[in-house]
Coordinates of C-alpha atoms and ligand atoms in Angstrom, one line a residue:
X1 CA 23.6 1.1 -2.1
X2 CA 23.7 3.8 0.4
X3 CA 23.4 7.2 0.3
X4 CA 25.2 10.1 2.1
X5 CA 24.1 14.0 1.0
X6 CA 23.3 16.5 3.3
X7 CA 22.5 19.2 1.7
X8 CA 21.9 22.6 3.1
X9 CA 19.3 24.3 4.3
X10 CA 16.6 22.4 1.6
X11 CA 13.4 23.6 1.1
X12 CA 11.6 20.2 1.8
X13 CA 12.8 17.1 3.6
X14 CA 11.5 13.8 3.5
X15 CA 11.5 11.2 6.2
X16 CA 11.5 7.9 4.7
X17 CA 13.0 6.2 1.8
X18 CA 9.5 3.9 1.1
X19 CA 7.0 4.6 -2.0
X20 CA 5.0 7.4 -0.6
X21 CA 8.3 9.5 0.0
X22 CA 9.5 8.1 -3.2
X23 CA 6.4 9.7 -5.2
X24 CA 6.0 12.7 -3.6
X25 CA 9.5 13.7 -4.0
X26 CA 9.6 13.1 -7.6
X27 CA 6.2 14.6 -8.7
X28 CA 7.5 17.7 -6.8
X29 CA 11.1 18.0 -8.9
X30 CA 9.5 17.6 -12.0
X31 CA 6.4 20.2 -11.0
X32 CA 9.4 22.3 -10.1
X33 CA 12.7 21.7 -11.1
X34 CA 14.3 24.4 -9.0
X35 CA 13.1 22.2 -5.6
X36 CA 16.3 20.8 -3.7
X37 CA 14.7 17.8 -2.1
X38 CA 16.2 16.2 0.5
X39 CA 15.4 11.9 1.7
X40 CA 16.5 10.9 5.3
X41 CA 15.9 6.9 6.1
X42 CA 17.2 5.0 8.4
X43 CA 18.3 1.9 7.2
X44 CA 21.2 1.2 5.1
X45 CA 19.6 1.0 1.6
X46 CA 16.7 2.0 0.1
X47 CA 12.8 0.4 1.3
X48 CA 14.1 -1.7 3.6
X49 CA 10.3 -1.8 5.7
X50 CA 6.5 -1.9 4.3
X51 CA 7.1 -1.0 0.6
X52 CA 10.7 -3.6 0.4
X53 CA 9.2 -6.7 -1.7
X54 CA 8.4 -9.7 0.7
X55 CA 7.2 -7.2 3.6
X56 CA 3.4 -6.8 1.7
X57 CA 1.5 -8.6 -0.9
X58 CA 1.8 -6.8 -3.4
X59 CA -1.2 -6.4 -5.2
X60 CA -2.1 -3.8 -7.4
X61 CA -5.3 -2.6 -5.2
X62 CA -7.9 -1.7 -7.9
X63 CA -10.8 -3.1 -6.2
X64 CA -11.1 -6.2 -8.8
X65 CA -10.6 -8.3 -6.0
X66 CA -10.6 -7.7 -2.4
X67 CA -14.2 -8.4 -0.8
X68 CA -13.8 -6.2 1.9
X69 CA -14.1 -3.4 -0.3
X70 CA -18.3 -4.3 -0.8
X71 CA -18.7 -6.2 2.6
X72 CA -22.5 -6.4 2.3
X73 CA -25.3 -6.0 0.4
X74 CA -28.2 -3.5 -0.1
X75 CA -32.0 -4.7 1.5
X76 CA -32.6 -5.5 -2.5
X77 CA -29.7 -7.6 -3.1
X78 CA -27.9 -5.5 -4.9
X79 CA -24.3 -5.0 -3.9
X80 CA -22.9 -1.0 -3.0
X81 CA -19.2 -1.0 -5.5
X82 CA -18.7 3.0 -5.6
X83 CA -15.5 1.6 -3.2
X84 CA -14.3 -0.6 -5.3
X85 CA -13.9 1.5 -8.7
X86 CA -12.4 5.1 -6.2
X87 CA -10.1 1.9 -5.6
X88 CA -9.4 1.0 -9.8
X89 CA -9.9 5.1 -10.7
X90 CA -6.8 5.6 -8.1
X91 CA -4.3 2.3 -8.7
X92 CA -4.6 4.4 -12.6
X93 CA -3.4 7.4 -11.6
X94 CA -0.3 5.2 -9.8
X95 CA 0.2 3.6 -13.0
X96 CA 0.0 6.4 -15.3
X97 CA 2.7 8.7 -12.4
X98 CA 5.2 5.6 -13.3
X99 CA 4.2 4.9 -16.9
X100 CA 5.0 8.5 -17.5
X101 CA 8.6 8.1 -15.6
X102 CA 9.4 5.6 -18.1
X103 CA 8.4 7.0 -21.1
X104 CA 10.7 9.8 -19.6
X105 CA 13.3 8.3 -19.2
X106 CA 13.3 8.4 -15.7
X107 CA 13.1 4.4 -14.5
X108 CA 13.6 1.6 -16.5
X109 CA 12.6 -2.1 -16.7
X110 CA 9.1 -1.9 -15.8
X111 CA 8.7 -5.3 -15.8
X112 CA 11.1 -5.1 -12.3
X113 CA 8.5 -3.2 -10.3
X114 CA 5.1 -4.6 -12.3
X115 CA 3.5 -7.8 -13.9
X116 CA -0.1 -9.0 -15.2
X117 CA -1.1 -11.0 -13.1
X118 CA -5.6 -11.8 -13.4
X119 CA -7.4 -10.7 -9.5
X120 CA -9.9 -13.6 -8.6
X121 CA -12.1 -13.5 -6.1
X122 CA -13.6 -16.8 -4.4
X123 CA -16.3 -17.8 -2.6
X124 CA -18.1 -21.3 -0.9
X125 CA -21.3 -21.3 0.4
X126 CA -23.9 -21.1 -1.2
X127 CA -24.4 -17.6 0.9
X128 CA -21.4 -16.1 -0.6
X129 CA -21.8 -17.6 -3.9
X130 CA -25.2 -15.3 -3.9
X131 CA -22.8 -12.5 -2.5
X132 CA -20.9 -12.2 -5.4
X133 CA -22.7 -12.9 -7.7
X134 CA -24.3 -9.8 -6.5
X135 CA -21.6 -8.5 -6.6
X136 CA -19.9 -9.0 -10.3
X137 CA -23.4 -7.9 -11.1
X138 CA -22.9 -4.6 -9.7
X139 CA -19.7 -4.5 -11.1
X140 CA -19.4 -5.7 -14.6
X141 CA -21.6 -2.8 -15.5
X142 CA -19.0 -0.5 -14.3
X143 CA -16.6 0.5 -17.7
X144 CA -13.4 -0.7 -15.2
X145 CA -14.8 -4.0 -15.2
X146 CA -16.8 -5.1 -17.8
X147 CA -14.0 -7.6 -18.5
X148 CA -14.8 -9.5 -15.1
X149 CA -16.1 -13.1 -15.7
X150 CA -18.5 -14.6 -12.6
X151 CA -18.5 -18.9 -12.9
X152 CA -19.9 -21.3 -10.2
X153 CA -18.3 -23.7 -12.8
X154 CA -16.0 -26.2 -11.3
X155 CA -14.2 -26.7 -14.7
X156 CA -13.9 -23.3 -15.3
X157 CA -12.6 -22.0 -12.3
X158 CA -10.4 -25.2 -11.8
X159 CA -8.8 -23.8 -15.5
X160 CA -9.0 -20.3 -13.9
X161 CA -6.7 -21.9 -10.9
X162 CA -6.3 -24.9 -10.8
X163 CA -5.0 -25.5 -6.8
X164 CA -9.1 -24.2 -5.8
X165 CA -10.6 -26.9 -7.5
X166 CA -8.5 -30.1 -6.4
X167 CA -9.6 -32.6 -4.2
X168 CA -12.4 -30.2 -3.2
X169 CA -15.6 -31.1 -2.1
X170 CA -18.9 -30.8 -3.2
X171 CA -19.8 -27.3 -2.0
X172 CA -20.8 -24.7 -3.9
X173 CA -18.1 -22.5 -5.4
X174 CA -18.0 -19.4 -7.4
X175 CA -15.3 -17.4 -8.5
X176 CA -14.4 -13.8 -10.8
X177 CA -11.8 -12.7 -12.8
X178 CA -10.2 -9.8 -14.7
X179 CA -7.2 -10.3 -16.7
X180 CA -5.9 -6.4 -15.9
X181 CA -4.7 -7.6 -12.6
X182 CA -1.1 -6.9 -11.5
X183 CA 2.0 -8.1 -9.2
X184 CA 4.0 -4.9 -8.2
X185 CA 7.2 -4.9 -6.4
X186 CA 6.3 -1.1 -4.5
X187 CA 9.8 -1.4 -2.9
X188 CA 11.4 -2.1 -6.2
X189 CA 9.6 0.9 -8.1
X190 CA 10.6 3.7 -4.7
X191 CA 14.6 2.6 -5.4
X192 CA 14.6 3.1 -8.8
X193 CA 12.3 6.6 -8.5
X194 CA 14.8 7.6 -5.7
X195 CA 18.1 6.7 -7.5
X196 CA 16.8 9.1 -10.4
X197 CA 16.5 11.6 -7.6
X198 CA 19.5 11.0 -6.1
X199 CA 21.3 12.0 -9.7
X200 CA 19.1 15.5 -10.1
X201 CA 20.8 19.2 -9.3
X202 CA 19.0 20.2 -5.6
X203 CA 18.5 16.4 -4.6
X204 CA 20.0 14.7 -1.9
X205 CA 19.3 11.0 0.0
X206 CA 21.4 9.9 3.5
X207 CA 20.5 6.9 4.0
X208 CA 22.2 5.2 7.9
X209 CA 20.5 8.1 9.5
X210 CA 17.0 7.9 12.7
X211 CA 15.1 11.5 12.5
X212 CA 15.3 11.5 16.0
X213 CA 14.4 15.4 16.3
X214 CA 11.6 17.6 14.9
X215 CA 11.2 21.1 16.2
X216 CA 9.7 24.4 14.7
X217 CA 11.4 27.4 15.1
X218 CA 9.6 30.3 13.6
X219 CA 9.3 29.3 10.1
X220 CA 11.9 26.8 9.7
X221 CA 11.4 23.0 10.8
X222 CA 14.6 22.0 12.2
X223 CA 15.2 18.2 12.5
X224 CA 18.3 16.1 14.0
X225 CA 18.9 12.6 12.8
X226 CA 21.7 10.9 14.2
X227 CA 24.2 8.4 11.6
X228 CA 23.6 4.7 13.3
X229 CA 27.0 3.4 13.0
X230 CA 28.9 6.5 14.2
X231 CA 26.5 8.3 16.3
X232 CA 27.0 11.9 15.1
X233 CA 24.6 14.1 15.0
X234 CA 23.3 16.3 11.6
X235 CA 21.0 19.2 11.8
X236 CA 19.0 20.2 9.2
X237 CA 16.5 22.7 8.7
X238 CA 13.6 23.1 5.9
X239 CA 10.6 24.7 5.3
X240 CA 8.3 21.4 4.5
X241 CA 8.6 18.3 6.3
X242 CA 7.5 15.4 4.5
X243 CA 6.5 12.5 7.5
X244 CA 6.6 9.7 5.4
X245 CA 8.4 7.1 8.2
X246 CA 6.0 4.2 7.9
X247 CA 5.4 2.5 11.6
X248 CA 8.3 5.6 13.1
X249 CA 5.5 8.2 12.0
X250 CA 3.3 8.0 14.6
X251 CA 6.7 8.5 17.0
X252 CA 8.3 12.0 15.1
X253 CA 4.4 13.3 14.8
X254 CA 4.2 13.1 19.2
X255 CA 8.4 15.1 18.6
X256 CA 7.0 17.5 16.1
X257 CA 4.6 19.3 18.8
X258 CA 1.4 20.0 16.3
X259 CA -1.6 20.3 17.4
X260 CA -3.4 17.9 15.4
X261 CA -1.3 15.2 16.4
X262 CA -2.7 15.2 19.5
X263 CA -5.0 12.2 21.3
X264 CA -3.7 10.4 17.9
X265 CA -2.2 6.6 18.9
X266 CA -0.8 3.1 16.7
X267 CA -1.2 0.1 17.1
X268 CA 1.0 -2.8 15.3
X269 CA 0.1 -5.8 14.0
X270 CA 2.8 -7.6 12.7
X271 CA 2.0 -10.0 9.1
X272 CA 3.5 -13.7 8.4
X273 CA 3.6 -15.2 4.8
X274 CA 3.1 -19.0 4.2
X275 CA 5.4 -19.6 1.6
X276 CA 6.1 -22.0 -1.3
X277 CA 8.6 -22.6 -3.9
X278 CA 7.8 -26.6 -4.5
X279 CA 7.7 -25.2 -9.0
X280 CA 5.7 -28.5 -9.8
X281 CA 3.3 -26.2 -7.4
X282 CA 3.8 -23.0 -8.4
X283 CA 3.9 -22.8 -11.8
X284 CA 0.0 -23.9 -11.9
X285 CA -0.8 -21.0 -10.3
X286 CA -1.6 -18.1 -12.1
X287 CA -2.9 -15.1 -9.7
X288 CA -4.4 -12.8 -7.2
X289 CA -7.4 -15.0 -5.5
X290 CA -8.5 -13.2 -2.3
X291 CA -11.8 -14.7 0.2
X292 CA -13.5 -13.6 2.8
X293 CA -12.8 -12.3 6.0
X294 CA -12.4 -14.3 8.3
X295 CA -14.3 -13.5 11.7
X296 CA -13.2 -10.1 13.6
X297 CA -10.0 -10.2 11.0
X298 CA -10.0 -6.9 10.3
X299 CA -10.1 -6.1 6.3
X300 CA -7.1 -6.0 6.1
X301 CA -6.2 -9.3 7.2
X302 CA -8.2 -11.2 4.2
X303 CA -6.6 -14.3 2.9
X304 CA -5.5 -14.8 -0.1
X305 CA -3.4 -17.2 -2.5
X306 CA -0.7 -15.0 -4.4
X307 CA 1.1 -15.6 -7.4
X308 CA 4.3 -13.3 -6.7
X309 CA 7.2 -12.8 -8.9
X310 CA 9.8 -10.7 -7.0
X311 CA 13.8 -10.9 -8.0
X312 CA 12.8 -12.2 -11.6
X313 CA 11.6 -15.5 -9.5
X314 CA 7.9 -16.5 -9.3
X315 CA 6.9 -17.7 -6.2
X316 CA 3.1 -18.7 -4.1
X317 CA 2.4 -16.5 -1.5
X318 CA -0.4 -17.5 1.4
X319 CA -1.6 -14.8 3.9
X320 CA -1.5 -12.4 5.7
X321 CA -2.0 -14.0 9.3
X322 CA -1.3 -12.0 12.3
X323 CA 1.6 -11.6 15.0
X324 CA 1.8 -9.5 17.8
X325 CA 4.7 -7.6 18.5
X326 CA 5.1 -4.2 20.5
X327 CA 7.5 -2.4 17.0
X328 CA 6.4 -0.6 14.6
X329 CA 9.2 -1.3 12.4
X330 CA 10.4 -4.3 10.6
X331 CA 14.3 -3.7 10.1
X332 CA 15.0 -0.7 12.8
X333 CA 12.5 -0.7 15.1
X334 CA 11.9 -1.2 19.4
X335 CA 10.3 -3.6 21.7
X336 CA 9.9 0.1 23.4
X337 CA 7.9 1.5 20.1
X338 CA 4.2 1.1 21.7
X339 CA 4.7 0.9 25.6
X340 CA 6.9 4.6 25.0
X341 CA 4.1 6.2 22.0
X342 CA 1.7 6.0 25.1
X343 CA 1.1 10.2 26.3
X344 CA -1.3 11.3 28.4
X345 CA -3.2 12.5 25.5
X346 CA -3.9 9.2 23.9
X347 CA -4.2 7.0 26.9
X348 CA -8.2 7.1 27.4
X349 CA -8.4 6.6 23.5
X350 CA -6.0 3.5 23.5
X351 CA -7.8 1.8 26.3
X352 CA -11.3 2.3 24.9
X353 CA -10.1 1.1 21.9
X354 CA -8.7 -2.3 23.8
X355 CA -12.9 -2.0 25.0
X356 CA -14.3 -2.1 22.2
X357 CA -13.2 -4.3 19.8
X358 CA -12.3 -7.5 21.4
X359 CA -13.1 -9.4 18.6
X360 CA -10.3 -8.2 17.5
X361 CA -8.3 -8.7 21.0
X362 CA -9.8 -12.0 20.2
X363 CA -8.7 -12.9 16.9
X364 CA -5.0 -11.5 17.4
X365 CA -4.6 -13.9 20.4
X366 CA -6.2 -16.6 18.4
X367 CA -3.4 -15.4 15.3
X368 CA -1.0 -15.0 17.9
X369 CA -1.1 -18.8 19.3
X370 CA -1.8 -20.3 16.2
X371 CA 0.1 -23.5 15.0
X372 CA 1.4 -24.6 11.7
X373 CA -1.3 -26.4 11.7
X374 CA -3.6 -24.1 12.1
X375 CA -2.4 -21.5 9.3
X376 CA -2.6 -24.8 7.0
X377 CA -5.9 -25.5 7.4
X378 CA -6.9 -22.4 6.3
X379 CA -4.5 -22.5 3.3
X380 CA -6.9 -26.0 2.6
X381 CA -10.0 -23.6 1.9
X382 CA -8.7 -22.5 -1.0
X383 CA -6.0 -24.7 -1.8
X384 CA -7.3 -28.8 -0.2
X385 CA -4.3 -30.2 -1.5
X386 CA -1.9 -28.6 0.5
X387 CA 0.7 -30.6 2.5
X388 CA 2.8 -28.3 5.3
X389 CA 6.0 -29.6 3.2
X390 CA 5.5 -27.2 0.8
X391 CA 5.1 -24.3 2.6
X392 CA 7.0 -22.3 4.8
X393 CA 6.7 -19.4 7.1
X394 CA 8.6 -16.1 7.2
X395 CA 7.6 -12.3 8.8
X396 CA 6.0 -9.4 6.1
X397 CA 5.6 -6.6 7.6
X398 CA 3.9 -4.2 10.4
X399 CA 1.2 -2.1 9.9
X400 CA 0.8 0.1 12.2
X401 CA -2.6 1.3 12.6
X402 CA -4.0 4.6 13.3
X403 CA -6.1 5.2 16.2
X404 CA -7.4 8.4 16.6
X405 CA -9.6 10.2 18.6
X406 CA -13.8 11.7 16.5
X407 CA -16.7 13.2 17.9
X408 CA -18.6 11.7 20.2
X409 CA -15.9 8.1 20.0
X410 CA -13.2 8.2 22.4
X411 CA -11.0 6.0 20.0
X412 CA -11.5 4.3 16.6
X413 CA -9.4 2.0 15.1
X414 CA -8.6 3.3 11.2
X415 CA -7.7 0.9 8.4
X416 CA -7.0 3.4 5.9
X417 CA -4.5 6.0 5.0
X418 CA -5.1 8.4 7.1
X419 CA -2.6 12.2 6.0
X420 CA -2.2 14.3 8.7
X421 CA -1.1 17.4 8.2
X422 CA -0.7 20.7 9.9
X423 CA -2.5 24.0 10.4
X424 CA -0.6 26.2 8.0
X425 CA 0.4 23.1 5.9
X426 CA 4.4 23.4 6.2
X427 CA 4.5 19.6 8.1
X428 CA 2.0 16.6 6.3
X429 CA 2.5 12.9 7.1
X430 CA 0.8 9.3 7.0
X431 CA -0.8 7.2 9.4
X432 CA -1.6 3.6 8.3
X433 CA -1.6 1.9 5.5
X434 CA -4.4 0.2 3.4
X435 CA -5.1 0.1 0.3
X436 CA -1.5 2.1 1.0
X437 CA 1.0 1.5 -1.9
X438 CA -1.1 1.1 -4.1
X439 CA -3.1 4.4 -4.3
X440 CA 0.0 6.1 -3.1
X441 CA 0.5 8.3 -6.4
X442 CA -3.4 9.3 -5.9
X443 CA -2.4 10.1 -2.0
X444 CA 0.6 12.4 -2.5
X445 CA -1.3 14.6 -5.1
X446 CA -4.0 14.8 -2.5
X447 CA -0.9 16.1 -1.0
X448 CA 0.7 18.7 -3.3
X449 CA -2.2 19.8 -4.2
X450 CA -3.4 20.9 -0.1
X451 CA 0.6 22.1 0.9
X452 CA 1.5 23.4 -3.0
X453 CA -1.3 24.8 -4.7
X454 CA 1.3 27.2 -6.3
X455 CA 2.7 24.4 -8.4
X456 CA -0.6 23.1 -9.5
X457 CA -2.4 26.1 -9.8
X458 CA -0.1 27.7 -12.4
X459 CA -0.9 27.0 -16.8
X460 CA 3.1 25.3 -16.4
X461 CA 2.0 23.2 -13.6
X462 CA -1.2 21.2 -15.0
X463 CA 0.3 21.1 -18.0
X464 CA 3.3 19.1 -16.2
X465 CA 0.7 16.8 -13.9
X466 CA -1.4 16.4 -17.4
X467 CA 1.4 14.4 -18.7
X468 CA 2.6 12.6 -15.5
X469 CA -1.4 11.7 -14.0
X470 CA -3.1 12.3 -17.2
X471 CA -5.9 11.5 -15.6
X472 CA -5.6 13.4 -12.7
X473 CA -8.3 16.2 -13.4
X474 CA -11.5 15.4 -14.3
X475 CA -13.3 11.8 -13.0
X476 CA -12.2 8.9 -14.5
X477 CA -15.2 7.0 -12.8
X478 CA -18.3 8.9 -15.0
X479 CA -19.3 6.2 -17.6
X480 CA -19.2 9.8 -19.9
X481 CA -15.3 9.0 -19.8
X482 CA -14.7 4.8 -20.8
X483 CA -13.3 6.2 -23.8
X484 CA -11.0 8.6 -22.9
X485 CA -10.0 6.8 -20.0
X486 CA -9.8 3.4 -22.0
X487 CA -7.2 5.2 -24.2
X488 CA -5.2 6.6 -21.7
X489 CA -4.9 2.8 -20.1
X490 CA -4.3 1.2 -23.6
X491 CA -0.9 3.7 -23.8
X492 CA -0.3 2.9 -20.0
X493 CA 0.1 -1.0 -20.3
X494 CA 2.2 -0.9 -23.3
X495 CA 4.5 1.3 -22.4
X496 CA 4.5 -0.8 -18.5
X497 CA 4.6 -3.4 -20.5
X498 CA 1.1 -5.1 -19.1
X499 CA -0.8 -5.3 -22.6
Ligands
FAD501 C1 1.7 -7.4 5.0 C2 1.1 -6.5 4.8 C3 0.8 -6.3 3.7 C4 0.8 -5.5 2.0 N1 0.6 -5.2 1.1 C5 -0.3 -4.2 0.1 C6 -0.8 -5.1 -1.2 O1 -1.0 -6.1 -1.4 N2 -1.0 -3.8 -1.7 C7 -0.4 -2.9 -1.2 O2 -0.8 -1.8 -2.3 N3 -0.6 -2.5 -0.2 C8 0.0 -3.0 1.0 N4 0.3 -3.1 1.8 C9 0.7 -1.5 2.5 C10 1.8 -1.3 2.1 O3 2.7 -1.6 2.0 C11 2.3 0.0 2.6 O4 1.0 0.8 2.4 C12 3.2 0.9 1.7 O5 4.4 0.5 1.7 C13 3.6 2.2 3.2 O6 4.4 2.7 2.2 P1 5.4 4.0 3.1 O7 6.6 4.9 2.4 O8 4.4 5.2 4.1 O9 6.2 3.4 4.1 P2 7.5 2.9 4.2 O10 7.7 1.8 3.2 O11 7.8 1.7 5.6 O12 8.5 3.2 4.2 C14 8.6 4.5 5.6 C15 10.4 4.5 5.8 O13 11.0 5.3 6.5 C16 11.9 4.8 7.4 N5 12.0 5.5 8.4 C17 11.3 5.3 9.6 N6 11.2 6.2 11.1 C18 12.8 6.9 10.4 C19 13.1 7.4 11.4 N7 12.7 8.1 12.2 N8 14.4 8.3 10.2 C20 14.6 7.7 9.5 N9 13.5 6.8 8.2 C21 13.0 6.8 9.2 C22 11.7 4.0 7.6 O14 13.0 2.7 7.3 C23 11.5 3.1 5.4 O15 11.7 3.4 4.7 C24 1.0 -3.9 2.7 C25 1.2 -4.0 3.5 C26 1.6 -4.7 5.2 C27 2.4 -4.5 6.9

């Protein structure tokens, strides 16, 4: 559905209609119903870019299966699990926020955006088997992961995921599994939240408009949005801007001229999936299975074999594979995006990144030149009996990796998510992707706390947040909170029909 409403002088303008803007806009409106909020989106319908179901893997990242969050063993052989514990707590906040939206009748039919799918990690070779055992021992002691199972038994692993073991040789293998994993359609939940917002007093959504100008004059931001169909320019003024434009955020930050954007760069990496629709194969698999990163692959390129449920249809997806691109957006991007983002203030950083990340460059060349047979051989690490005839290659979303100057270093690549807020807290922007959508509620809550402290510090604000995100104000990771967290999760899972 397309939208055409522009408000006059709204309090807040959010650029983009993905999961970040959707969560932030709805969180703000629920915290302060009098806020006047405008969304501007370049595509004709909402959430068609990275948050769109087919453009990401839909993993509700909770640290259960992603080995990249626990990369190394310590000197004593143990595995540091603090990162996975943190991600689990943050994904819980997303689930709580969406559950409260369902409970209060803002959105309905949770099965249309979240489904239970067990999360597994899978490794082969003795060294990795030992690593997974150490990771399991570290994680299963924490109350978040107490139901995790570990096995090296082929029969057991075959019961969990028959495709993994059929036709496999005799090398040692191991897997962990937790039932409480999820598959999320981030595009569907974004659209539901924004459709609710569009019906609220003092809220406007305009699709088919690209923000082409962003400048601060006195105490107001002035934005120009071009109607892609007519070419007309619509000007709008506001006190606060959220740049939730995904791959388009860097270009807009550069236009804003804020000092915090100086030296920032972006490097796009396209994604591709192998997809299987053969019902005999799809039926056999019910899990999201993550493996080890291939040599020099960025952490976001860790291969996984995934059950996906999109628009009610179950399918199988494997990847991601990386693809060369110079576009920052899959839908409305231009091949000039990368060259035009190179500025005098980020040129040195970009060159340094190229020179110091030769492994990454080699990886990208290898990925960009690989054949279907090469991709099938990676798939067979997970599913030895896979046949090329059952799989097709589709494009996924583009991740624009944020590149920035850091102390002493000319530049480093950030695979995480980077929030940039200016000194007077009138503009906030989100760069980067991973773990992105899953922890989006946690990210936008930090933005609200920083830029709208008046909304979270009053007794009414706190009471509203308690209802929306019950664990927002205590540390759910602490052992002493296990019971409280469990009871919140039981209720959330019931509302989201995950139980
Ligand atoms: C291959 C891949 C796999 C992924 N897998 C996962 C996963 O399994 N789990 C997970 O949690 N995360 C995953 N992610 C990350 C996740 O998809 C993103 O973090 C998340 O979708 C980002 O949401 P967003 O709202 O910031 O951006 P987007 O959803 O991209 O939204 C930005 C919006 O801004 C619009 N826009 C851009 N420029 C302008 C402009 N100038 N004017 C107006 N509108 C504009 C775009 O059209 C778009 O709709 C994956 C990403 C990729 C690429």
